[in-house]
Amino acid sequence: MAKYSNKINKIRTFALSLIFIGFIVMYIGIYFRTSPVIMTIFMLLGLLFIIASTVVYFWIGMLSTKTIQVKCPSCGKPTKMLGRVDMCMHCREPLTLDPGLEGKQFDESYNHKRENK
């Protein structure tokens, strides 16, 4: 079985990785101090990664305000859901709001637009 996690946490992890990638790219640019053009390119590329991370954090923040907040039946803590199926942010319990999916095996493909049977 594949490891699943909450969609909001996946996107936040992606944004955090963009920050680290940006810092690493900028750090690589320091090794080219003798060539100001190459160093500047690496610094600007790292800055673009960090700006992209800021955009992703802003986007998921706006998306997070529109999500449905439910109480997890397993741990009792409130968690936010994106789509028809999602995982609890705290205990990774599969959650669904669709009565037709109750009792079915968890699969992220249920969130796609096409009809799943």
Short mmCIF file of N, CA, C and O in Angstrom, two decimals:
data_model
loop_
_atom_site.label_atom_id
_atom_site.label_comp_id
_atom_site.label_asym_id
_atom_site.label_seq_id
_atom_site.Cartn_x
_atom_site.Cartn_y
_atom_site.Cartn_z
N MET A 1 0.84 -1.18 0.00
CA MET A 1 0.00 0.00 0.00
C MET A 1 0.89 1.25 0.00
O MET A 1 1.88 1.33 0.71
N ALA A 2 0.54 2.21 -0.81
CA ALA A 2 1.31 3.45 -0.91
C ALA A 2 1.07 4.31 0.33
O ALA A 2 0.04 4.24 0.97
N LYS A 3 2.08 5.14 0.66
CA LYS A 3 1.93 6.05 1.78
C LYS A 3 1.16 7.27 1.32
O LYS A 3 1.53 7.92 0.35
N TYR A 4 0.12 7.59 2.05
CA TYR A 4 -0.68 8.77 1.74
C TYR A 4 -0.49 9.79 2.85
O TYR A 4 -0.17 9.45 3.97
N SER A 5 -0.72 11.05 2.52
CA SER A 5 -0.75 12.09 3.53
C SER A 5 -1.76 13.14 3.10
O SER A 5 -2.27 13.11 1.99
N ASN A 6 -2.03 14.04 3.99
CA ASN A 6 -3.00 15.09 3.73
C ASN A 6 -2.54 15.98 2.58
O ASN A 6 -1.35 16.30 2.49
N LYS A 7 -3.47 16.38 1.71
CA LYS A 7 -3.10 17.17 0.53
C LYS A 7 -2.51 18.52 0.90
O LYS A 7 -1.56 18.98 0.26
N ILE A 8 -3.06 19.16 1.91
CA ILE A 8 -2.54 20.47 2.32
C ILE A 8 -1.11 20.33 2.80
O ILE A 8 -0.24 21.13 2.47
N ASN A 9 -0.83 19.28 3.57
CA ASN A 9 0.54 19.06 4.06
C ASN A 9 1.49 18.75 2.91
O ASN A 9 2.67 19.13 2.95
N LYS A 10 1.03 18.03 1.88
CA LYS A 10 1.88 17.75 0.72
C LYS A 10 2.30 19.04 0.03
O LYS A 10 3.46 19.21 -0.35
N ILE A 11 1.35 19.94 -0.15
CA ILE A 11 1.65 21.20 -0.85
C ILE A 11 2.57 22.07 0.00
O ILE A 11 3.49 22.71 -0.51
N ARG A 12 2.35 22.09 1.32
CA ARG A 12 3.24 22.85 2.20
C ARG A 12 4.65 22.28 2.19
O ARG A 12 5.63 23.03 2.22
N THR A 13 4.78 20.97 2.14
CA THR A 13 6.09 20.34 2.06
C THR A 13 6.79 20.70 0.76
O THR A 13 8.00 20.97 0.73
N PHE A 14 6.03 20.75 -0.34
CA PHE A 14 6.59 21.16 -1.63
C PHE A 14 7.10 22.60 -1.55
O PHE A 14 8.21 22.90 -2.04
N ALA A 15 6.33 23.49 -0.92
CA ALA A 15 6.75 24.89 -0.81
C ALA A 15 8.00 25.01 0.05
O ALA A 15 8.91 25.79 -0.27
N LEU A 16 8.09 24.23 1.11
CA LEU A 16 9.28 24.26 1.95
C LEU A 16 10.50 23.75 1.18
O LEU A 16 11.60 24.30 1.30
N SER A 17 10.30 22.73 0.36
CA SER A 17 11.41 22.22 -0.43
C SER A 17 11.88 23.25 -1.45
O SER A 17 13.08 23.32 -1.76
N LEU A 18 10.97 24.06 -1.97
CA LEU A 18 11.38 25.14 -2.90
C LEU A 18 12.30 26.14 -2.20
O LEU A 18 13.26 26.64 -2.82
N ILE A 19 12.04 26.43 -0.93
CA ILE A 19 12.91 27.35 -0.19
C ILE A 19 14.31 26.76 -0.07
O ILE A 19 15.31 27.44 -0.33
N PHE A 20 14.38 25.49 0.33
CA PHE A 20 15.70 24.86 0.48
C PHE A 20 16.43 24.75 -0.85
O PHE A 20 17.65 24.96 -0.91
N ILE A 21 15.71 24.44 -1.91
CA ILE A 21 16.33 24.38 -3.23
C ILE A 21 16.88 25.76 -3.61
O ILE A 21 17.99 25.88 -4.14
N GLY A 22 16.12 26.80 -3.32
CA GLY A 22 16.58 28.16 -3.61
C GLY A 22 17.85 28.51 -2.87
O GLY A 22 18.79 29.09 -3.43
N PHE A 23 17.91 28.14 -1.58
CA PHE A 23 19.13 28.41 -0.81
C PHE A 23 20.32 27.61 -1.33
O PHE A 23 21.44 28.13 -1.39
N ILE A 24 20.09 26.38 -1.72
CA ILE A 24 21.18 25.54 -2.25
C ILE A 24 21.70 26.11 -3.56
O ILE A 24 22.91 26.19 -3.79
N VAL A 25 20.79 26.55 -4.43
CA VAL A 25 21.19 27.15 -5.71
C VAL A 25 22.00 28.43 -5.46
O VAL A 25 23.03 28.66 -6.10
N MET A 26 21.55 29.24 -4.50
CA MET A 26 22.30 30.45 -4.18
C MET A 26 23.68 30.11 -3.60
O MET A 26 24.67 30.78 -3.90
N TYR A 27 23.73 29.08 -2.79
CA TYR A 27 25.00 28.67 -2.19
C TYR A 27 25.96 28.18 -3.27
O TYR A 27 27.16 28.45 -3.20
N ILE A 28 25.45 27.48 -4.27
CA ILE A 28 26.28 27.04 -5.39
C ILE A 28 26.84 28.26 -6.12
O ILE A 28 27.98 28.26 -6.60
N GLY A 29 26.05 29.32 -6.21
CA GLY A 29 26.50 30.55 -6.86
C GLY A 29 27.71 31.17 -6.20
O GLY A 29 28.52 31.85 -6.85
N ILE A 30 27.87 30.95 -4.91
CA ILE A 30 29.03 31.51 -4.20
C ILE A 30 30.33 30.91 -4.72
O ILE A 30 31.38 31.57 -4.72
N TYR A 31 30.30 29.69 -5.20
CA TYR A 31 31.51 29.05 -5.73
C TYR A 31 31.99 29.71 -7.03
O TYR A 31 33.11 29.46 -7.47
N PHE A 32 31.17 30.52 -7.63
CA PHE A 32 31.53 31.20 -8.88
C PHE A 32 31.80 32.68 -8.64
O PHE A 32 31.46 33.53 -9.45
N ARG A 33 32.45 33.01 -7.51
CA ARG A 33 32.75 34.40 -7.19
C ARG A 33 33.66 35.06 -8.22
O ARG A 33 33.61 36.27 -8.41
N THR A 34 34.46 34.26 -8.88
CA THR A 34 35.38 34.84 -9.87
C THR A 34 34.64 35.27 -11.14
O THR A 34 35.16 36.10 -11.89
N SER A 35 33.47 34.72 -11.37
CA SER A 35 32.68 35.11 -12.54
C SER A 35 31.37 35.73 -12.07
O SER A 35 30.41 35.03 -11.75
N PRO A 36 31.32 37.07 -12.04
CA PRO A 36 30.12 37.74 -11.51
C PRO A 36 28.83 37.42 -12.29
O PRO A 36 27.75 37.39 -11.70
N VAL A 37 28.95 37.16 -13.57
CA VAL A 37 27.75 36.88 -14.37
C VAL A 37 27.13 35.54 -13.95
O VAL A 37 25.92 35.45 -13.72
N ILE A 38 27.97 34.51 -13.84
CA ILE A 38 27.45 33.19 -13.45
C ILE A 38 26.93 33.24 -12.02
O ILE A 38 25.87 32.67 -11.70
N MET A 39 27.64 33.93 -11.13
CA MET A 39 27.20 34.06 -9.74
C MET A 39 25.84 34.76 -9.67
O MET A 39 24.94 34.34 -8.95
N THR A 40 25.68 35.82 -10.46
CA THR A 40 24.42 36.55 -10.47
C THR A 40 23.28 35.67 -11.00
O THR A 40 22.16 35.72 -10.47
N ILE A 41 23.56 34.87 -12.01
CA ILE A 41 22.53 33.97 -12.55
C ILE A 41 22.08 32.99 -11.48
O ILE A 41 20.88 32.77 -11.29
N PHE A 42 23.03 32.39 -10.74
CA PHE A 42 22.66 31.45 -9.68
C PHE A 42 21.88 32.15 -8.57
O PHE A 42 20.92 31.59 -8.02
N MET A 43 22.29 33.35 -8.21
CA MET A 43 21.58 34.09 -7.16
C MET A 43 20.15 34.42 -7.58
O MET A 43 19.21 34.29 -6.80
N LEU A 44 19.99 34.85 -8.82
CA LEU A 44 18.64 35.18 -9.30
C LEU A 44 17.78 33.92 -9.44
O LEU A 44 16.58 33.95 -9.14
N LEU A 45 18.38 32.82 -9.86
CA LEU A 45 17.65 31.57 -9.97
C LEU A 45 17.19 31.09 -8.58
O LEU A 45 16.05 30.66 -8.40
N GLY A 46 18.07 31.21 -7.59
CA GLY A 46 17.69 30.86 -6.22
C GLY A 46 16.60 31.77 -5.70
O GLY A 46 15.67 31.31 -5.02
N LEU A 47 16.67 33.04 -6.03
CA LEU A 47 15.62 33.97 -5.63
C LEU A 47 14.29 33.61 -6.28
O LEU A 47 13.23 33.71 -5.64
N LEU A 48 14.31 33.15 -7.52
CA LEU A 48 13.07 32.74 -8.19
C LEU A 48 12.44 31.53 -7.49
O LEU A 48 11.22 31.45 -7.37
N PHE A 49 13.28 30.59 -7.03
CA PHE A 49 12.75 29.45 -6.27
C PHE A 49 12.07 29.92 -4.99
O PHE A 49 11.01 29.43 -4.62
N ILE A 50 12.68 30.88 -4.31
CA ILE A 50 12.11 31.37 -3.06
C ILE A 50 10.83 32.15 -3.32
O ILE A 50 9.85 32.04 -2.58
N ILE A 51 10.79 32.92 -4.40
CA ILE A 51 9.56 33.64 -4.76
C ILE A 51 8.46 32.65 -5.13
O ILE A 51 7.30 32.82 -4.74
N ALA A 52 8.82 31.57 -5.86
CA ALA A 52 7.84 30.54 -6.19
C ALA A 52 7.29 29.89 -4.93
O ALA A 52 6.10 29.60 -4.83
N SER A 53 8.14 29.68 -3.94
CA SER A 53 7.70 29.12 -2.67
C SER A 53 6.70 30.06 -1.99
O SER A 53 5.69 29.61 -1.44
N THR A 54 6.97 31.35 -2.03
CA THR A 54 6.05 32.32 -1.44
C THR A 54 4.69 32.28 -2.14
O THR A 54 3.65 32.32 -1.48
N VAL A 55 4.70 32.16 -3.45
CA VAL A 55 3.45 32.07 -4.21
C VAL A 55 2.68 30.80 -3.83
O VAL A 55 1.47 30.84 -3.63
N VAL A 56 3.39 29.68 -3.71
CA VAL A 56 2.73 28.42 -3.35
C VAL A 56 2.16 28.51 -1.94
O VAL A 56 1.03 28.07 -1.69
N TYR A 57 2.92 29.08 -0.99
CA TYR A 57 2.41 29.25 0.38
C TYR A 57 1.16 30.14 0.39
O TYR A 57 0.20 29.88 1.10
N PHE A 58 1.18 31.22 -0.38
CA PHE A 58 0.02 32.11 -0.45
C PHE A 58 -1.17 31.37 -1.04
O PHE A 58 -2.29 31.46 -0.52
N TRP A 59 -0.94 30.61 -2.12
CA TRP A 59 -2.02 29.88 -2.77
C TRP A 59 -2.64 28.84 -1.83
O TRP A 59 -3.86 28.74 -1.72
N ILE A 60 -1.82 28.06 -1.13
CA ILE A 60 -2.37 27.04 -0.24
C ILE A 60 -3.02 27.69 0.97
O ILE A 60 -3.99 27.15 1.52
N GLY A 61 -2.55 28.85 1.37
CA GLY A 61 -3.22 29.58 2.46
C GLY A 61 -4.61 30.02 2.06
O GLY A 61 -5.57 29.90 2.83
N MET A 62 -4.74 30.53 0.84
CA MET A 62 -6.07 30.94 0.35
C MET A 62 -6.96 29.72 0.16
O MET A 62 -8.15 29.75 0.48
N LEU A 63 -6.40 28.65 -0.35
CA LEU A 63 -7.16 27.42 -0.54
C LEU A 63 -7.58 26.82 0.80
O LEU A 63 -8.69 26.30 0.93
N SER A 64 -6.73 26.94 1.78
CA SER A 64 -7.00 26.39 3.10
C SER A 64 -8.17 27.10 3.79
O SER A 64 -8.88 26.49 4.60
N THR A 65 -8.38 28.36 3.47
CA THR A 65 -9.50 29.07 4.09
C THR A 65 -10.85 28.62 3.53
O THR A 65 -11.88 28.83 4.16
N LYS A 66 -10.84 28.00 2.35
CA LYS A 66 -12.09 27.57 1.71
C LYS A 66 -12.39 26.08 1.90
O LYS A 66 -13.36 25.58 1.37
N THR A 67 -11.53 25.37 2.64
CA THR A 67 -11.72 23.94 2.81
C THR A 67 -12.79 23.65 3.86
O THR A 67 -13.15 24.50 4.66
N ILE A 68 -13.24 22.42 3.83
CA ILE A 68 -14.22 21.97 4.81
C ILE A 68 -13.46 21.43 6.01
O ILE A 68 -12.56 20.61 5.87
N GLN A 69 -13.84 21.90 7.19
CA GLN A 69 -13.19 21.41 8.40
C GLN A 69 -14.08 20.36 9.04
O GLN A 69 -15.27 20.60 9.28
N VAL A 70 -13.52 19.18 9.26
CA VAL A 70 -14.27 18.07 9.85
C VAL A 70 -13.55 17.58 11.10
O VAL A 70 -12.36 17.82 11.28
N LYS A 71 -14.29 16.87 11.94
CA LYS A 71 -13.71 16.27 13.13
C LYS A 71 -13.40 14.81 12.80
O LYS A 71 -14.27 14.06 12.37
N CYS A 72 -12.15 14.42 12.99
CA CYS A 72 -11.73 13.06 12.67
C CYS A 72 -12.40 12.08 13.63
O CYS A 72 -12.36 12.28 14.85
N PRO A 73 -13.03 11.02 13.09
CA PRO A 73 -13.67 10.06 13.98
C PRO A 73 -12.67 9.23 14.79
O PRO A 73 -13.01 8.69 15.83
N SER A 74 -11.44 9.13 14.34
CA SER A 74 -10.44 8.31 15.02
C SER A 74 -9.78 9.06 16.18
O SER A 74 -9.75 8.56 17.30
N CYS A 75 -9.23 10.25 15.91
CA CYS A 75 -8.50 10.98 16.95
C CYS A 75 -9.31 12.12 17.58
O CYS A 75 -8.92 12.66 18.60
N GLY A 76 -10.41 12.51 16.94
CA GLY A 76 -11.27 13.55 17.48
C GLY A 76 -10.78 14.96 17.26
O GLY A 76 -11.39 15.91 17.75
N LYS A 77 -9.69 15.14 16.53
CA LYS A 77 -9.15 16.48 16.28
C LYS A 77 -9.73 17.04 14.98
O LYS A 77 -10.02 16.30 14.05
N PRO A 78 -9.90 18.37 14.90
CA PRO A 78 -10.38 18.96 13.64
C PRO A 78 -9.30 18.91 12.56
O PRO A 78 -8.12 19.09 12.84
N THR A 79 -9.71 18.63 11.35
CA THR A 79 -8.79 18.56 10.21
C THR A 79 -9.48 19.13 8.99
O THR A 79 -10.70 19.17 8.92
N LYS A 80 -8.70 19.62 8.05
CA LYS A 80 -9.24 20.22 6.83
C LYS A 80 -9.18 19.22 5.70
O LYS A 80 -8.19 18.52 5.53
N MET A 81 -10.25 19.18 4.91
CA MET A 81 -10.33 18.24 3.79
C MET A 81 -10.36 18.97 2.47
O MET A 81 -11.06 19.95 2.31
N LEU A 82 -9.59 18.45 1.51
CA LEU A 82 -9.65 18.92 0.12
C LEU A 82 -10.13 17.76 -0.72
O LEU A 82 -9.56 16.67 -0.69
N GLY A 83 -11.18 17.94 -1.48
CA GLY A 83 -11.68 16.89 -2.36
C GLY A 83 -12.65 15.95 -1.66
O GLY A 83 -13.11 16.19 -0.55
N ARG A 84 -12.97 14.86 -2.37
CA ARG A 84 -13.91 13.87 -1.84
C ARG A 84 -13.29 12.99 -0.78
O ARG A 84 -13.96 12.55 0.16
N VAL A 85 -12.01 12.66 -0.94
CA VAL A 85 -11.30 11.84 0.04
C VAL A 85 -10.00 12.54 0.41
O VAL A 85 -9.39 13.23 -0.39
N ASP A 86 -9.61 12.39 1.66
CA ASP A 86 -8.38 12.98 2.16
C ASP A 86 -7.97 12.22 3.42
O ASP A 86 -8.71 11.37 3.89
N MET A 87 -6.82 12.54 3.94
CA MET A 87 -6.33 11.92 5.17
C MET A 87 -6.41 12.94 6.31
O MET A 87 -6.32 14.14 6.09
N CYS A 88 -6.57 12.42 7.53
CA CYS A 88 -6.52 13.27 8.71
C CYS A 88 -5.10 13.82 8.83
O CYS A 88 -4.12 13.10 8.64
N MET A 89 -4.97 15.11 9.15
CA MET A 89 -3.65 15.74 9.30
C MET A 89 -2.89 15.19 10.50
O MET A 89 -1.68 15.27 10.55
N HIS A 90 -3.60 14.64 11.47
CA HIS A 90 -2.98 14.24 12.73
C HIS A 90 -2.70 12.74 12.80
O HIS A 90 -1.60 12.33 13.16
N CYS A 91 -3.71 11.91 12.48
CA CYS A 91 -3.54 10.46 12.67
C CYS A 91 -3.53 9.69 11.35
O CYS A 91 -3.42 8.47 11.37
N ARG A 92 -3.66 10.37 10.22
CA ARG A 92 -3.64 9.78 8.88
C ARG A 92 -4.77 8.79 8.65
O ARG A 92 -4.63 7.82 7.91
N GLU A 93 -5.89 9.04 9.27
CA GLU A 93 -7.09 8.23 9.04
C GLU A 93 -7.73 8.66 7.72
O GLU A 93 -7.88 9.85 7.46
N PRO A 94 -8.10 7.72 6.85
CA PRO A 94 -8.79 8.09 5.61
C PRO A 94 -10.15 8.70 5.92
O PRO A 94 -10.90 8.16 6.74
N LEU A 95 -10.45 9.83 5.28
CA LEU A 95 -11.71 10.52 5.49
C LEU A 95 -12.42 10.73 4.16
O LEU A 95 -11.78 10.91 3.13
N THR A 96 -13.74 10.73 4.18
CA THR A 96 -14.53 11.03 2.99
C THR A 96 -15.82 11.73 3.40
O THR A 96 -16.32 11.52 4.50
N LEU A 97 -16.30 12.58 2.53
CA LEU A 97 -17.60 13.23 2.73
C LEU A 97 -18.67 12.62 1.83
O LEU A 97 -19.84 12.96 1.95
N ASP A 98 -18.26 11.73 0.93
CA ASP A 98 -19.16 11.11 -0.02
C ASP A 98 -19.71 9.81 0.57
O ASP A 98 -18.97 8.87 0.83
N PRO A 99 -21.03 9.74 0.80
CA PRO A 99 -21.60 8.51 1.38
C PRO A 99 -21.39 7.28 0.49
O PRO A 99 -21.34 6.16 0.98
N GLY A 100 -21.23 7.47 -0.81
CA GLY A 100 -21.01 6.36 -1.72
C GLY A 100 -19.63 5.73 -1.58
O GLY A 100 -19.40 4.63 -2.06
N LEU A 101 -18.72 6.43 -0.93
CA LEU A 101 -17.36 5.91 -0.76
C LEU A 101 -17.12 5.32 0.63
O LEU A 101 -16.03 4.84 0.91
N GLU A 102 -18.13 5.36 1.49
CA GLU A 102 -17.99 4.82 2.84
C GLU A 102 -17.63 3.34 2.78
O GLU A 102 -18.27 2.57 2.07
N GLY A 103 -16.61 2.94 3.50
CA GLY A 103 -16.21 1.54 3.58
C GLY A 103 -15.32 1.06 2.45
O GLY A 103 -14.81 -0.05 2.49
N LYS A 104 -15.13 1.88 1.41
CA LYS A 104 -14.25 1.48 0.30
C LYS A 104 -12.80 1.73 0.66
O LYS A 104 -12.48 2.55 1.53
N GLN A 105 -11.91 1.02 -0.03
CA GLN A 105 -10.47 1.19 0.16
C GLN A 105 -10.08 2.62 -0.24
O GLN A 105 -10.54 3.12 -1.27
N PHE A 106 -9.22 3.27 0.54
CA PHE A 106 -8.80 4.65 0.25
C PHE A 106 -8.00 4.68 -1.05
O PHE A 106 -7.08 3.91 -1.25
N ASP A 107 -8.39 5.60 -1.93
CA ASP A 107 -7.68 5.80 -3.19
C ASP A 107 -7.81 7.26 -3.58
O ASP A 107 -8.93 7.79 -3.65
N GLU A 108 -6.68 7.93 -3.82
CA GLU A 108 -6.70 9.35 -4.17
C GLU A 108 -7.35 9.60 -5.53
O GLU A 108 -7.71 10.73 -5.84
N SER A 109 -7.51 8.58 -6.35
CA SER A 109 -8.12 8.76 -7.67
C SER A 109 -9.60 9.11 -7.56
O SER A 109 -10.19 9.56 -8.53
N TYR A 110 -10.21 8.94 -6.38
CA TYR A 110 -11.61 9.33 -6.20
C TYR A 110 -11.80 10.84 -6.33
O TYR A 110 -12.91 11.32 -6.50
N ASN A 111 -10.72 11.60 -6.21
CA ASN A 111 -10.82 13.06 -6.29
C ASN A 111 -10.81 13.57 -7.72
O ASN A 111 -11.05 14.74 -7.95
N HIS A 112 -10.52 12.72 -8.70
CA HIS A 112 -10.49 13.16 -10.10
C HIS A 112 -11.91 13.36 -10.62
O HIS A 112 -12.87 12.77 -10.13
N LYS A 113 -12.03 14.16 -11.64
CA LYS A 113 -13.34 14.54 -12.19
C LYS A 113 -14.10 13.37 -12.81
O LYS A 113 -15.31 13.30 -12.74
N ARG A 114 -13.37 12.46 -13.44
CA ARG A 114 -14.07 11.37 -14.13
C ARG A 114 -14.77 10.46 -13.12
O ARG A 114 -14.41 10.40 -11.96
N GLU A 115 -15.75 9.74 -13.59
CA GLU A 115 -16.56 8.89 -12.73
C GLU A 115 -15.77 7.65 -12.32
O GLU A 115 -15.24 6.93 -13.15
N ASN A 116 -15.67 7.41 -11.01
CA ASN A 116 -14.98 6.23 -10.47
C ASN A 116 -16.01 5.26 -9.91
O ASN A 116 -16.84 5.63 -9.11
N LYS A 117 -15.95 4.00 -10.33
CA LYS A 117 -16.92 3.01 -9.83
C LYS A 117 -16.22 1.83 -9.27
O LYS A 117 -15.17 1.46 -9.51
#
